[in-house]
Short mmCIF file of C-alpha atoms in Angstrom, two decimals:
data_model
loop_
_atom_site.label_atom_id
_atom_site.label_comp_id
_atom_site.label_asym_id
_atom_site.label_seq_id
_atom_site.Cartn_x
_atom_site.Cartn_y
_atom_site.Cartn_z
CA UNK W 217 -19.06 -74.04 35.42
CA UNK W 218 -19.38 -70.78 37.70
CA UNK W 219 -20.29 -70.71 41.44
CA UNK W 220 -21.12 -67.28 42.62
CA UNK W 221 -22.48 -66.18 46.20
CA UNK W 222 -23.08 -63.00 47.57
CA UNK W 223 -22.20 -62.18 51.43
CA UNK W 224 -19.22 -60.02 53.57
CA UNK W 225 -15.62 -61.42 52.60
CA UNK W 226 -14.01 -62.82 55.30
CA UNK W 227 -10.71 -63.11 53.49
CA UNK W 228 -7.20 -61.57 53.32
CA UNK W 229 -6.96 -59.00 50.71
CA UNK W 230 -4.34 -58.02 49.03
CA UNK W 231 -3.12 -54.42 49.78
CA UNK W 232 -4.32 -51.98 47.32
CA UNK W 233 -1.36 -50.01 45.27
CA UNK W 234 -2.58 -48.37 42.77
CA UNK W 235 0.80 -47.38 41.26
CA UNK W 236 2.53 -50.65 41.43
CA UNK W 237 2.22 -53.41 38.82
CA UNK W 238 3.05 -56.79 40.95
CA UNK W 239 2.62 -57.39 44.52
CA UNK W 240 3.62 -59.65 46.77
CA UNK W 241 1.36 -61.83 48.90
CA UNK W 242 1.53 -65.17 50.95
CA UNK W 243 1.01 -68.72 48.25
CA UNK W 244 -2.51 -70.20 48.47
CA UNK W 245 -3.19 -73.08 46.79
CA UNK W 246 -6.70 -74.36 45.27
CA UNK W 247 -7.55 -77.61 43.70
CA UNK W 248 -10.42 -77.87 41.56
CA UNK W 249 -12.75 -80.61 39.44
CA UNK W 250 -12.71 -80.70 35.46
CA UNK W 251 -16.14 -79.26 34.51
CA UNK W 252 -17.15 -77.99 31.04
CA UNK W 253 -15.28 -75.19 29.00
CA UNK W 254 -16.18 -72.02 30.02
CA UNK W 255 -14.28 -69.20 27.94
CA UNK W 256 -15.59 -65.68 28.57
CA UNK W 257 -15.44 -62.83 26.33
CA UNK W 258 -12.13 -60.73 25.80
CA UNK W 259 -12.44 -57.23 27.39
CA UNK W 260 -10.22 -54.01 25.65
CA UNK W 261 -7.58 -53.17 28.24
CA UNK W 262 -6.88 -49.67 29.87
CA UNK W 263 -3.32 -50.10 30.58
CA UNK W 264 0.07 -52.14 29.83
CA UNK W 265 1.45 -55.11 31.10
CA UNK W 266 5.02 -55.61 32.42
CA UNK W 267 6.86 -58.33 30.17
CA UNK W 268 10.03 -60.67 31.42
CA UNK W 269 12.87 -61.92 28.82
CA UNK W 270 12.79 -65.70 28.38
CA UNK W 271 15.37 -67.79 30.12
CA UNK W 272 16.17 -71.44 29.41
CA UNK W 273 14.65 -73.39 32.50
CA UNK W 274 12.66 -75.96 32.12
CA UNK W 275 11.34 -77.82 35.36
CA UNK W 276 8.02 -76.80 36.83
CA UNK W 277 7.40 -78.60 40.04
CA UNK W 278 3.73 -78.94 40.68
CA UNK W 279 2.60 -77.34 43.35
CA UNK W 280 3.83 -74.17 42.69
CA UNK W 281 2.65 -70.74 42.49
CA UNK W 282 3.84 -67.22 41.73
CA UNK W 283 3.75 -64.70 44.97
CA UNK W 284 2.93 -61.92 43.09
CA UNK W 285 0.34 -60.40 41.63
CA UNK W 286 -0.05 -58.72 38.18
CA UNK W 287 -2.65 -56.07 37.81
CA UNK W 288 -4.52 -53.78 35.36
CA UNK W 289 -7.28 -50.86 35.84
CA UNK W 290 -10.36 -50.93 33.69
CA UNK W 291 -13.15 -48.47 33.76
CA UNK W 292 -17.06 -49.57 33.74
CA UNK W 293 -18.87 -49.27 30.50
CA UNK W 294 -22.61 -48.41 30.13
CA UNK W 295 -23.03 -51.76 28.16
CA UNK W 296 -21.82 -53.72 31.29
CA UNK W 297 -25.01 -52.57 33.76
CA UNK W 298 -28.12 -54.31 34.80
CA UNK W 299 -31.36 -53.31 34.70
CA UNK W 300 -30.54 -52.27 38.48
CA UNK W 301 -27.94 -50.28 37.68
CA UNK W 302 -24.88 -52.21 38.70
CA UNK W 303 -22.31 -54.58 36.82
CA UNK W 304 -24.55 -57.64 35.53
CA UNK W 305 -22.70 -60.77 37.41
CA UNK W 306 -21.90 -62.42 34.11
CA UNK W 307 -19.43 -59.22 32.96
CA UNK W 308 -16.73 -59.79 35.79
CA UNK W 309 -15.79 -63.04 34.37
CA UNK W 310 -14.86 -61.11 31.65
CA UNK W 311 -12.34 -58.91 33.81
CA UNK W 312 -10.68 -61.66 35.33
CA UNK W 313 -9.94 -63.42 31.48
CA UNK W 314 -8.45 -60.16 30.83
CA UNK W 315 -6.53 -60.13 33.70
CA UNK W 316 -5.26 -63.35 32.63
CA UNK W 317 -4.32 -63.23 29.53
CA UNK W 318 -2.31 -59.99 30.46
CA UNK W 319 -0.56 -61.60 33.14
CA UNK W 320 0.03 -65.18 30.45
CA UNK W 321 1.63 -62.20 28.25
CA UNK W 322 3.50 -60.58 31.03
CA UNK W 323 5.31 -63.79 31.41
CA UNK W 324 5.79 -64.30 28.03
CA UNK W 325 3.25 -66.09 25.85
CA UNK W 326 -0.72 -65.49 24.75
CA UNK W 327 -3.48 -67.64 24.22
CA UNK W 328 -3.19 -66.65 20.31
CA UNK W 329 -0.07 -68.20 20.71
CA UNK W 330 -1.11 -71.29 22.20
CA UNK W 331 -3.74 -71.77 19.56
CA UNK W 332 -1.22 -71.77 16.77
CA UNK W 333 -0.11 -74.99 18.15
CA UNK W 334 -3.55 -76.48 17.78
CA UNK W 335 -3.57 -76.90 21.14
CA UNK W 336 -6.09 -74.74 23.73
CA UNK W 337 -5.51 -73.64 27.05
CA UNK W 338 -9.32 -73.69 28.08
CA UNK W 339 -11.12 -72.69 31.45
CA UNK W 340 -12.69 -75.51 33.38
CA UNK W 341 -13.83 -73.78 35.89
CA UNK W 342 -14.57 -70.20 37.38
CA UNK W 343 -15.98 -69.77 41.14
CA UNK W 344 -17.08 -65.81 42.01
CA UNK W 345 -17.34 -64.46 45.11
CA UNK W 346 -19.35 -60.91 44.54
CA UNK W 347 -18.53 -58.63 47.65
CA UNK W 348 -19.85 -55.25 46.40
CA UNK W 349 -21.34 -53.24 43.32
CA UNK W 350 -19.15 -51.06 40.59
CA UNK W 351 -21.96 -48.52 38.45
CA UNK W 352 -21.17 -46.76 35.21
CA UNK W 353 -17.70 -44.82 35.57
CA UNK W 354 -16.49 -46.85 38.15
CA UNK W 355 -12.42 -47.09 37.95
CA UNK W 356 -11.78 -50.67 39.36
CA UNK W 357 -8.43 -52.68 38.98
CA UNK W 358 -8.06 -56.49 38.65
CA UNK W 359 -5.29 -58.45 40.24
CA UNK W 360 -4.20 -61.85 39.44
CA UNK W 361 -1.65 -64.38 40.21
CA UNK W 362 -1.14 -67.95 39.35
CA UNK W 363 -1.27 -69.44 42.82
CA UNK W 364 -0.86 -73.15 42.40
CA UNK W 365 0.29 -75.42 39.09
CA UNK W 366 0.06 -79.15 38.25
CA UNK W 367 1.32 -81.03 35.64
CA UNK W 368 -1.41 -80.26 33.16
CA UNK W 369 -3.45 -77.29 35.02
CA UNK W 370 -3.26 -73.66 36.20
CA UNK W 371 -5.11 -72.51 39.25
CA UNK W 372 -5.39 -68.60 39.10
CA UNK W 373 -6.81 -66.49 42.03
CA UNK W 374 -8.23 -62.92 41.41
CA UNK W 375 -9.24 -59.73 43.38
CA UNK W 376 -11.12 -56.42 42.02
CA UNK W 377 -10.93 -53.52 43.95
CA UNK W 378 -12.81 -50.08 43.60
CA UNK W 379 -10.60 -47.44 42.91
CA UNK W 380 -9.52 -44.50 44.54
CA UNK W 381 -11.03 -46.12 48.08
CA UNK W 382 -9.78 -49.81 47.90
CA UNK W 383 -13.37 -51.34 48.18
CA UNK W 384 -13.25 -55.13 47.60
CA UNK W 385 -15.69 -55.50 44.91
CA UNK W 386 -14.96 -59.50 43.73
CA UNK W 387 -12.96 -62.09 45.02
CA UNK W 388 -12.23 -65.46 42.11
CA UNK W 389 -10.64 -68.41 41.24
CA UNK W 390 -10.10 -70.01 38.18
CA UNK W 391 -8.63 -73.50 36.92
CA UNK W 392 -7.41 -73.28 33.57
CA UNK W 393 -6.15 -76.92 31.81
CA UNK W 394 -4.42 -77.39 28.53
CA UNK W 395 -5.43 -79.67 26.07
CA UNK W 396 -4.25 -80.95 22.56
CA UNK W 397 -6.35 -80.75 19.32
CA UNK W 398 -8.40 -83.72 20.64
CA UNK W 399 -9.63 -81.48 23.46
CA UNK W 400 -8.15 -84.23 26.28
CA UNK W 401 -5.77 -82.99 29.21
CA UNK W 402 -1.99 -82.98 28.40
CA UNK W 403 1.20 -82.09 30.44
CA UNK W 404 1.92 -78.35 29.61
CA UNK W 405 4.46 -78.20 27.00
CA UNK W 406 7.84 -77.52 27.98
CA UNK W 407 8.27 -74.40 25.73
CA UNK W 408 5.79 -73.15 27.80
CA UNK W 409 6.68 -74.79 30.99
CA UNK W 410 10.16 -72.57 31.10
CA UNK W 411 8.26 -69.31 30.93
CA UNK W 412 6.80 -69.51 34.50
CA UNK W 413 9.57 -71.21 35.90
CA UNK W 414 11.61 -68.37 34.98
CA UNK W 415 9.48 -66.24 37.08
CA UNK W 416 9.71 -69.01 39.89
CA UNK W 417 13.61 -68.15 39.51
CA UNK W 418 12.99 -64.61 40.16
CA UNK W 419 10.88 -64.78 42.90
CA UNK W 420 13.47 -66.78 44.96
CA UNK W 421 15.30 -65.08 47.74
CA UNK W 422 19.24 -64.87 46.51
#
């Protein structure tokens, strides 16, 4: 289910550095109930994701998140606008989904790979806060991180900033749940949990 509201932002946004692929931020945690599945369409990428090599870490502790943001840059297309000449609210769900897929691929697996196992990584909740408009031709950056985890769920945090001035456009939170072939929540398999643990180990101070 999508919750959307329009009001001035009173939140701490990540600093804008357009030449960097990842930003360090403090950790935040979120808790979301399950609601009916919502899987927005893909949008094409205008940038490439940074990838990590695989390591044999298996244990993923609940309540752990990644402190760095992965970012992608995109440009508004004419067909994404509504009758008021700004990006339609529903399109932001696609922007966020594309950023999540890029993030997951950067740490070693894709949603297509999950589907080939017979399982699903499905969006169970998406919450959007609209802070400003985007118009045709505007360039913007989407920043996303995994801010929390549980045995069967991943919680994502997103921010959208207009380029080049860094104007805040959107804040969003999402929950993805791992489902088996019968569409019931199950534990994230070890071969996928290990991908996240590898990133967590990289972030730990020496």
